[in-house]
Amino acid sequence: MSARFITFEGGEGSGKSTQIALLSARLKQASIDHLLTREPGGAPAADLIRALLVTGDTGRWDGVSEALLHFAARREHLLHAVWPALAAGRWVVCDRFADSTMAYQGHGHGLGRAPIEQLYRIAVGDFRPDLTLILDIDPAVGLRRAAGRHGDEDRYERMDMAFHVRLREGFRAIAQAEPARCRLIDANRPREAVAADIWRAVAGAFSLPA
Ligand SMILES: Nc1ncnc2c1ncn2[C@@H]1O[C@H](COP(=O)(O)OP(=O)(O)O)[C@@H](O)[C@H]1O
Ligand SMILES: [Mg+2]
């Protein structure tokens, strides 16, 4: 079976990390060797850039600069982790990818679609995820969940509510524009119900036994 690239998207506290762990267990049961990774980060140089993006003052970057940093980290991640794994026949499950840049910088910061699409061409080219699960949740609920975590990687969480509302709309617009690649999942339900929908989507997309 050919290697697949699956991405998880959604706002803060939507349950991406939780659901990726559950999907990983199901893939293991199905004997599908896979790499779990995340953005920004996932490779040494990309992790250096991650620290610049997820900590510090909310206003530390201009929106365009922020998008450039995300795509620089993404290219390092693709070159040194994602593409080698796929070439070796492993599946890759990634916590956030380019849809987050479209949602956060394109919609949240208001850069619009065109500059994000241009940067995508330069940094990523024609490569695309085979399947994207977009976890959709009211940002007030997601942020409340996220507040229960600890750590200092909360720069985006600290942005204002209007920003989080815009990025949710951004994700929903992506799901609507690309129905073949994306599945919009109602994430405001118990973990098991969300996981069941996700497994149905993955099994259906890649003809795995349900
Ligand atoms: N379906 C759910 N219902 C309630 N709480 C959840 C659910 N899924 C995850 N959580 C909790 O919400 C918090 C954020 O979840 P997490 O998976 O870290 O989200 P993300 O990675 O999208 O930011 C965690 O404390 C997690 O245990
Ligand atoms: Mg997470």
Tab-separated table of C-alpha atoms and ligand atoms in Angstrom:
chain	number	residue	atom	x	y	z
A	1	MET	CA	0.000	0.000	0.000
A	2	SER	CA	1.474	3.364	-0.938
A	3	ALA	CA	2.460	5.784	1.801
A	4	ARG	CA	-0.061	8.414	2.773
A	5	PHE	CA	0.272	11.922	4.157
A	6	ILE	CA	-2.506	12.775	6.639
A	7	THR	CA	-2.778	16.181	8.284
A	8	PHE	CA	-4.791	17.390	11.273
A	9	GLU	CA	-5.959	20.982	11.406
A	10	GLY	CA	-8.045	23.137	13.710
A	11	GLY	CA	-7.867	25.866	16.307
A	12	GLU	CA	-6.313	25.852	19.754
A	13	GLY	CA	-7.712	23.086	21.959
A	14	SER	CA	-9.768	21.479	19.187
A	15	GLY	CA	-8.284	18.084	20.098
A	16	LYS	CA	-5.667	17.529	17.384
A	17	SER	CA	-2.987	16.046	19.661
A	18	THR	CA	-5.574	13.889	21.437
A	19	GLN	CA	-7.005	12.539	18.190
A	20	ILE	CA	-3.617	11.969	16.577
A	21	ALA	CA	-2.661	9.705	19.486
A	22	LEU	CA	-5.913	7.748	19.041
A	23	LEU	CA	-5.438	7.459	15.270
A	24	SER	CA	-1.849	6.310	15.798
A	25	ALA	CA	-3.079	3.442	17.976
A	26	ARG	CA	-5.570	2.384	15.282
A	27	LEU	CA	-2.905	2.544	12.569
A	28	LYS	CA	-0.619	0.418	14.739
A	29	GLN	CA	-3.403	-2.163	15.105
A	30	ALA	CA	-3.668	-2.199	11.330
A	31	SER	CA	0.141	-2.725	11.121
A	32	ILE	CA	0.630	0.549	9.257
A	33	ASP	CA	4.094	1.929	9.977
A	34	HIS	CA	3.852	5.701	10.395
A	35	LEU	CA	5.713	8.804	11.468
A	36	LEU	CA	3.964	11.149	13.893
A	37	THR	CA	5.132	14.696	13.491
A	38	ARG	CA	4.012	18.285	13.950
A	39	GLU	CA	4.329	21.815	12.672
A	40	PRO	CA	5.860	24.220	13.199
A	41	GLY	CA	8.826	21.938	13.906
A	42	GLY	CA	9.434	18.279	13.200
A	43	ALA	CA	13.086	18.732	12.142
A	44	PRO	CA	16.029	20.375	13.942
A	45	ALA	CA	16.083	23.652	12.001
A	46	ALA	CA	12.290	23.816	11.986
A	47	ASP	CA	12.234	23.443	15.772
A	48	LEU	CA	14.517	26.487	16.066
A	49	ILE	CA	11.972	28.481	14.052
A	50	ARG	CA	9.101	27.009	16.122
A	51	ALA	CA	10.453	28.645	19.250
A	52	LEU	CA	10.308	32.039	17.508
A	53	LEU	CA	6.655	31.507	16.547
A	54	VAL	CA	4.989	29.946	19.577
A	55	THR	CA	6.531	31.975	22.400
A	56	GLY	CA	6.817	35.677	23.179
A	57	ASP	CA	4.666	38.721	22.543
A	58	THR	CA	1.608	38.212	20.338
A	59	GLY	CA	2.713	41.159	18.197
A	60	ARG	CA	6.341	40.138	17.826
A	61	TRP	CA	5.970	39.415	14.066
A	62	ASP	CA	4.403	41.230	11.185
A	63	GLY	CA	1.869	38.886	9.517
A	64	VAL	CA	3.918	38.440	6.337
A	65	SER	CA	7.075	37.746	8.340
A	66	GLU	CA	5.153	35.204	10.378
A	67	ALA	CA	3.922	33.426	7.234
A	68	LEU	CA	7.486	33.358	5.853
A	69	LEU	CA	8.771	31.794	9.058
A	70	HIS	CA	6.064	29.113	8.968
A	71	PHE	CA	6.922	28.233	5.370
A	72	ALA	CA	10.665	28.186	6.112
A	73	ALA	CA	10.034	25.759	8.977
A	74	ARG	CA	7.692	23.741	6.736
A	75	ARG	CA	10.280	23.343	4.003
A	76	GLU	CA	12.898	22.096	6.477
A	77	HIS	CA	10.327	19.667	7.886
A	78	LEU	CA	9.406	18.368	4.428
A	79	LEU	CA	13.018	17.993	3.310
A	80	HIS	CA	14.330	16.321	6.440
A	81	ALA	CA	11.366	14.375	7.834
A	82	VAL	CA	8.164	14.120	5.767
A	83	TRP	CA	9.493	13.426	2.282
A	84	PRO	CA	12.144	10.902	3.420
A	85	ALA	CA	9.542	8.995	5.461
A	86	LEU	CA	7.080	8.859	2.552
A	87	ALA	CA	9.887	7.798	0.204
A	88	ALA	CA	10.663	4.945	2.608
A	89	GLY	CA	7.027	3.816	2.417
A	90	ARG	CA	5.965	5.074	5.848
A	91	TRP	CA	2.725	6.952	6.361
A	92	VAL	CA	3.049	10.397	7.900
A	93	VAL	CA	0.524	11.891	10.321
A	94	CYS	CA	1.155	15.573	10.886
A	95	ASP	CA	-0.246	17.878	13.580
A	96	ARG	CA	-0.916	21.047	11.525
A	97	PHE	CA	0.302	21.811	7.993
A	98	ALA	CA	-0.204	24.562	5.427
A	99	ASP	CA	-3.949	24.969	6.062
A	100	SER	CA	-2.979	26.419	9.426
A	101	THR	CA	-0.927	29.104	7.681
A	102	MET	CA	-3.909	29.914	5.456
A	103	ALA	CA	-6.221	30.028	8.498
A	104	TYR	CA	-3.954	31.847	10.964
A	105	GLN	CA	-2.012	34.209	8.725
A	106	GLY	CA	-4.289	34.352	5.652
A	107	HIS	CA	-7.559	34.735	7.570
A	108	GLY	CA	-6.536	35.507	11.170
A	109	HIS	CA	-4.018	38.215	10.293
A	110	GLY	CA	-5.929	39.160	7.138
A	111	LEU	CA	-3.162	38.584	4.566
A	112	GLY	CA	-5.663	36.951	2.213
A	113	ARG	CA	-5.277	33.821	0.109
A	114	ALA	CA	-2.983	34.954	-2.690
A	115	PRO	CA	0.250	35.487	-0.719
A	116	ILE	CA	-0.181	32.203	1.163
A	117	GLU	CA	-0.743	30.334	-2.107
A	118	GLN	CA	2.353	31.974	-3.614
A	119	LEU	CA	4.486	30.964	-0.656
A	120	TYR	CA	3.063	27.444	-0.843
A	121	ARG	CA	4.224	27.115	-4.463
A	122	ILE	CA	7.718	28.279	-3.558
A	123	ALA	CA	8.195	26.235	-0.398
A	124	VAL	CA	6.096	23.128	-1.056
A	125	GLY	CA	5.405	22.967	-4.801
A	126	ASP	CA	2.746	20.515	-6.008
A	127	PHE	CA	2.886	18.257	-2.962
A	128	ARG	CA	-0.344	18.026	-0.944
A	129	PRO	CA	-1.792	15.975	1.906
A	130	ASP	CA	-3.787	12.919	0.822
A	131	LEU	CA	-6.312	13.585	3.567
A	132	THR	CA	-6.885	16.495	5.975
A	133	LEU	CA	-9.032	16.223	9.085
A	134	ILE	CA	-10.211	19.672	10.160
A	135	LEU	CA	-11.406	19.682	13.771
A	136	ASP	CA	-14.081	22.333	14.040
A	137	ILE	CA	-14.995	23.886	17.380
A	138	ASP	CA	-16.258	27.155	18.846
A	139	PRO	CA	-13.001	28.930	19.725
A	140	ALA	CA	-14.319	29.836	23.184
A	141	VAL	CA	-14.674	26.105	23.939
A	142	GLY	CA	-11.312	25.241	22.398
A	143	LEU	CA	-9.459	28.001	24.227
A	144	ARG	CA	-11.028	26.936	27.512
A	145	ARG	CA	-9.779	23.401	26.918
A	146	ALA	CA	-6.342	24.658	25.895
A	147	ALA	CA	-6.073	26.783	29.025
A	148	GLY	CA	-5.965	23.543	31.029
A	149	ARG	CA	-2.591	22.655	29.494
A	150	HIS	CA	0.656	24.001	30.793
A	151	GLY	CA	3.700	25.367	29.033
A	152	ASP	CA	4.880	28.578	27.464
A	153	GLU	CA	4.037	27.694	23.833
A	154	ASP	CA	0.914	29.819	23.983
A	155	ARG	CA	1.639	32.815	21.769
A	156	TYR	CA	-1.252	32.063	19.392
A	157	GLU	CA	-3.627	31.199	22.255
A	158	ARG	CA	-3.075	34.704	23.628
A	159	MET	CA	-4.271	36.409	20.438
A	160	ASP	CA	-7.680	38.079	20.718
A	161	MET	CA	-11.023	36.299	20.269
A	162	ALA	CA	-11.737	38.025	16.931
A	163	PHE	CA	-8.527	36.449	15.571
A	164	HIS	CA	-9.672	32.982	16.703
A	165	VAL	CA	-13.121	33.485	15.188
A	166	ARG	CA	-11.535	34.476	11.847
A	167	LEU	CA	-9.241	31.470	11.785
A	168	ARG	CA	-12.151	29.121	12.453
A	169	GLU	CA	-13.963	30.656	9.475
A	170	GLY	CA	-10.753	30.195	7.495
A	171	PHE	CA	-10.632	26.478	8.232
A	172	ARG	CA	-14.312	26.099	7.339
A	173	ALA	CA	-13.722	27.894	4.030
A	174	ILE	CA	-10.832	25.546	3.224
A	175	ALA	CA	-12.983	22.493	3.972
A	176	GLN	CA	-15.696	23.821	1.696
A	177	ALA	CA	-13.298	24.687	-1.123
A	178	GLU	CA	-11.469	21.340	-1.069
A	179	PRO	CA	-13.993	18.607	-0.251
A	180	ALA	CA	-11.950	15.864	-1.935
A	181	ARG	CA	-9.013	16.388	0.431
A	182	CYS	CA	-10.655	17.747	3.579
A	183	ARG	CA	-13.176	16.399	6.101
A	184	LEU	CA	-14.729	18.833	8.559
A	185	ILE	CA	-15.182	17.067	11.900
A	186	ASP	CA	-17.425	18.366	14.701
A	187	ALA	CA	-14.887	18.400	17.561
A	188	ASN	CA	-17.283	19.576	20.275
A	189	ARG	CA	-18.222	16.016	21.263
A	190	PRO	CA	-16.667	13.314	23.440
A	191	ARG	CA	-13.236	12.079	22.334
A	192	GLU	CA	-14.549	8.649	21.294
A	193	ALA	CA	-17.232	10.098	19.005
A	194	VAL	CA	-14.682	12.353	17.300
A	195	ALA	CA	-12.232	9.444	16.967
A	196	ALA	CA	-14.907	7.249	15.370
A	197	ASP	CA	-15.599	9.882	12.702
A	198	ILE	CA	-11.880	10.267	12.049
A	199	TRP	CA	-11.326	6.539	11.673
A	200	ARG	CA	-14.299	6.320	9.311
A	201	ALA	CA	-12.760	9.081	7.198
A	202	VAL	CA	-9.306	7.476	7.143
A	203	ALA	CA	-10.570	3.951	6.490
A	204	GLY	CA	-12.892	5.226	3.785
A	205	ALA	CA	-10.257	7.337	2.051
A	206	PHE	CA	-7.685	4.554	1.927
A	207	SER	CA	-9.883	1.434	1.749
A	208	LEU	CA	-8.875	0.072	5.161
A	209	PRO	CA	-11.081	-2.389	7.030
A	210	ALA	CA	-13.475	-0.408	9.254
B	1	LIG	N1	-13.381	15.700	22.851
B	1	LIG	C1	-12.867	16.325	23.913
B	1	LIG	N2	-13.667	16.748	24.910
B	1	LIG	C2	-13.160	17.393	25.983
B	1	LIG	N3	-11.841	17.666	26.162
B	1	LIG	C3	-10.991	17.277	25.202
B	1	LIG	C4	-11.452	16.595	24.030
B	1	LIG	N4	-10.374	16.327	23.248
B	1	LIG	C5	-9.303	16.830	23.895
B	1	LIG	N5	-9.654	17.389	25.076
B	1	LIG	C6	-8.768	18.048	26.070
B	1	LIG	O1	-8.639	19.389	25.658
B	1	LIG	C7	-7.309	19.835	25.797
B	1	LIG	C8	-6.782	20.248	24.420
B	1	LIG	O2	-6.718	19.100	23.582
B	1	LIG	P1	-5.512	18.902	22.567
B	1	LIG	O3	-5.638	17.530	21.974
B	1	LIG	O4	-4.224	19.245	23.234
B	1	LIG	O5	-5.893	20.003	21.476
B	1	LIG	P2	-4.987	20.663	20.325
B	1	LIG	O6	-3.816	19.742	20.111
B	1	LIG	O7	-5.897	20.731	19.139
B	1	LIG	O8	-4.617	22.032	20.799
B	1	LIG	C9	-6.527	18.678	26.407
B	1	LIG	O9	-6.474	18.881	27.803
B	1	LIG	C10	-7.371	17.465	26.071
B	1	LIG	O10	-7.235	16.445	27.023
B	2	MG	MG	-1.791	20.027	20.147
